[in-house]
Amino acid sequence: MVRQAFVVAALLMVACSPSGKGAAQSPSPEASPAVRDIERHPVSGLEIIEVAVLRGDERVAFKTELANTPEAQRQGMMFRTDMGDDEAMLFPSGAPALRSFWMKNTPLALDIIFIGPDGAISNIEAGVPYSLDSVQSVGLASAVLEIRGGLAEELGIVPGDRVEYTVAE
C-alpha cells in the first residue's frame, strides 16, 4: 500500500511538471548557444568537424562528417553519390581496435585511411564501389577517415602522416 501511494505521488509530481508532459525538456537554443553553433551535413545530418592530415609542414584540412554513433557508423557513405575533395567522414573508435570496412551499397570509390592510436596513419586502402570484400587496419586503429577515392595519392597522403581532430565529449 505504501508503494502504491508513492507511485501515485510520483505520477502527480510528473503530471504537474512545467511541461505538462512529464518529460525533461531540452534546453532552448537561447539557453545553450553551443547547440546552435554545430554545423551539420545537409544529407546525413551528422555534425561537421575539421580533420587535418599533417604532411611535414603541410596541413590538408577536410570538412568532416562525424560518424560517432553505431547507427551513423553502420550507414557510413552508403547510397551517397558524391563527395567533394575537401570533404570526409570520420569513424572514431571508443577504444583502439582492429577495424575493417566494406563498401556494401556504396556507389563511390573511397580511400579508407586507418589512424593508429598515436594519431599516425597506419595504412590506406582502396574502397571499391559496392564491394563486399573487407579492407582492414594494419594493427589497432583509433579512427578511420574516408575521403574520395584516389585523393590520398593525389595529395601525397601516406602512412606515417599524422591526423588531427577534436571530438567534443
PDB file of N, CA, C and O in Angstrom, residues 5 16 21 34 38 50 55 59 64 103 114 118 127-128 137 145 149 153 169:
ATOM      1  N   ALA A   5       1.041   4.271  -2.902  1.00  0.00           N
ATOM      2  CA  ALA A   5       0.910   5.691  -2.578  1.00  0.00           C
ATOM      3  C   ALA A   5       2.111   6.461  -3.129  1.00  0.00           C
ATOM      4  O   ALA A   5       1.970   7.568  -3.651  1.00  0.00           O
ATOM      5  N   CYS A  16       2.479  17.416 -12.921  1.00  0.00           N
ATOM      6  CA  CYS A  16       2.469  18.836 -12.596  1.00  0.00           C
ATOM      7  C   CYS A  16       3.757  19.528 -13.007  1.00  0.00           C
ATOM      8  O   CYS A  16       3.986  20.666 -12.651  1.00  0.00           O
ATOM      9  N   LYS A  21       4.131  17.374 -19.665  1.00  0.00           N
ATOM     10  CA  LYS A  21       4.294  16.114 -20.375  1.00  0.00           C
ATOM     11  C   LYS A  21       4.996  15.083 -19.521  1.00  0.00           C
ATOM     12  O   LYS A  21       5.041  13.926 -19.863  1.00  0.00           O
ATOM     13  N   ALA A  34      25.962  26.836 -27.742  1.00  0.00           N
ATOM     14  CA  ALA A  34      26.820  25.846 -28.402  1.00  0.00           C
ATOM     15  C   ALA A  34      26.002  24.893 -29.267  1.00  0.00           C
ATOM     16  O   ALA A  34      26.465  24.443 -30.300  1.00  0.00           O
ATOM     17  N   ILE A  38      26.561  24.157 -33.921  1.00  0.00           N
ATOM     18  CA  ILE A  38      27.024  22.918 -34.534  1.00  0.00           C
ATOM     19  C   ILE A  38      26.609  22.904 -35.999  1.00  0.00           C
ATOM     20  O   ILE A  38      25.437  23.013 -36.333  1.00  0.00           O
ATOM     21  N   GLU A  50      36.418  19.697 -38.246  1.00  0.00           N
ATOM     22  CA  GLU A  50      37.598  19.764 -39.100  1.00  0.00           C
ATOM     23  C   GLU A  50      38.543  18.635 -38.724  1.00  0.00           C
ATOM     24  O   GLU A  50      38.815  18.414 -37.546  1.00  0.00           O
ATOM     25  N   ARG A  55      51.325  16.623 -43.235  1.00  0.00           N
ATOM     26  CA  ARG A  55      52.376  16.027 -44.069  1.00  0.00           C
ATOM     27  C   ARG A  55      53.588  16.930 -43.954  1.00  0.00           C
ATOM     28  O   ARG A  55      53.709  17.890 -44.695  1.00  0.00           O
ATOM     29  N   ARG A  59      49.522  21.152 -44.112  1.00  0.00           N
ATOM     30  CA  ARG A  59      48.302  20.765 -43.400  1.00  0.00           C
ATOM     31  C   ARG A  59      47.156  20.713 -44.413  1.00  0.00           C
ATOM     32  O   ARG A  59      46.835  21.719 -45.042  1.00  0.00           O
ATOM     33  N   THR A  64      34.537  17.433 -42.222  1.00  0.00           N
ATOM     34  CA  THR A  64      34.358  16.003 -41.991  1.00  0.00           C
ATOM     35  C   THR A  64      33.083  15.686 -41.232  1.00  0.00           C
ATOM     36  O   THR A  64      32.840  16.238 -40.160  1.00  0.00           O
ATOM     37  N   MET A 103      32.197  -1.960 -48.631  1.00  0.00           N
ATOM     38  CA  MET A 103      31.553  -0.904 -49.410  1.00  0.00           C
ATOM     39  C   MET A 103      30.137  -1.281 -49.854  1.00  0.00           C
ATOM     40  O   MET A 103      29.658  -0.800 -50.876  1.00  0.00           O
ATOM     41  N   PHE A 114      43.229   4.372 -42.186  1.00  0.00           N
ATOM     42  CA  PHE A 114      43.209   3.856 -40.816  1.00  0.00           C
ATOM     43  C   PHE A 114      44.204   4.650 -39.978  1.00  0.00           C
ATOM     44  O   PHE A 114      45.382   4.786 -40.347  1.00  0.00           O
ATOM     45  N   ASP A 118      48.343   6.417 -31.993  1.00  0.00           N
ATOM     46  CA  ASP A 118      49.287   7.535 -31.856  1.00  0.00           C
ATOM     47  C   ASP A 118      48.947   8.703 -32.779  1.00  0.00           C
ATOM     48  O   ASP A 118      49.654   9.702 -32.823  1.00  0.00           O
ATOM     49  N   GLY A 127      38.675   1.599 -51.259  1.00  0.00           N
ATOM     50  CA  GLY A 127      37.327   1.062 -51.142  1.00  0.00           C
ATOM     51  C   GLY A 127      36.700   0.996 -52.513  1.00  0.00           C
ATOM     52  O   GLY A 127      36.514   2.017 -53.182  1.00  0.00           O
ATOM     53  N   VAL A 128      36.402  -0.201 -52.973  1.00  0.00           N
ATOM     54  CA  VAL A 128      35.849  -0.421 -54.310  1.00  0.00           C
ATOM     55  C   VAL A 128      34.325  -0.337 -54.231  1.00  0.00           C
ATOM     56  O   VAL A 128      33.707  -1.001 -53.394  1.00  0.00           O
ATOM     57  N   SER A 137      42.477  -2.637 -41.027  1.00  0.00           N
ATOM     58  CA  SER A 137      43.588  -1.874 -40.467  1.00  0.00           C
ATOM     59  C   SER A 137      44.784  -2.788 -40.258  1.00  0.00           C
ATOM     60  O   SER A 137      44.637  -3.978 -40.017  1.00  0.00           O
ATOM     61  N   LEU A 145      39.250   7.381 -41.419  1.00  0.00           N
ATOM     62  CA  LEU A 145      38.858   8.549 -42.195  1.00  0.00           C
ATOM     63  C   LEU A 145      38.615   8.107 -43.631  1.00  0.00           C
ATOM     64  O   LEU A 145      39.458   7.437 -44.227  1.00  0.00           O
ATOM     65  N   GLY A 149      37.914   8.489 -53.389  1.00  0.00           N
ATOM     66  CA  GLY A 149      38.869   7.519 -53.912  1.00  0.00           C
ATOM     67  C   GLY A 149      39.925   8.159 -54.785  1.00  0.00           C
ATOM     68  O   GLY A 149      39.609   8.958 -55.664  1.00  0.00           O
ATOM     69  N   GLU A 153      46.376   9.632 -52.822  1.00  0.00           N
ATOM     70  CA  GLU A 153      47.534   9.616 -53.711  1.00  0.00           C
ATOM     71  C   GLU A 153      47.741  10.981 -54.360  1.00  0.00           C
ATOM     72  O   GLU A 153      48.869  11.479 -54.439  1.00  0.00           O
ATOM     73  N   GLU A 169      33.121  15.797 -26.160  1.00  0.00           N
ATOM     74  CA  GLU A 169      32.536  14.694 -25.377  1.00  0.00           C
ATOM     75  C   GLU A 169      31.082  14.959 -25.108  1.00  0.00           C
ATOM     76  O   GLU A 169      30.603  15.959 -24.864  1.00  0.00           O
TER      77      GLU A 169
END
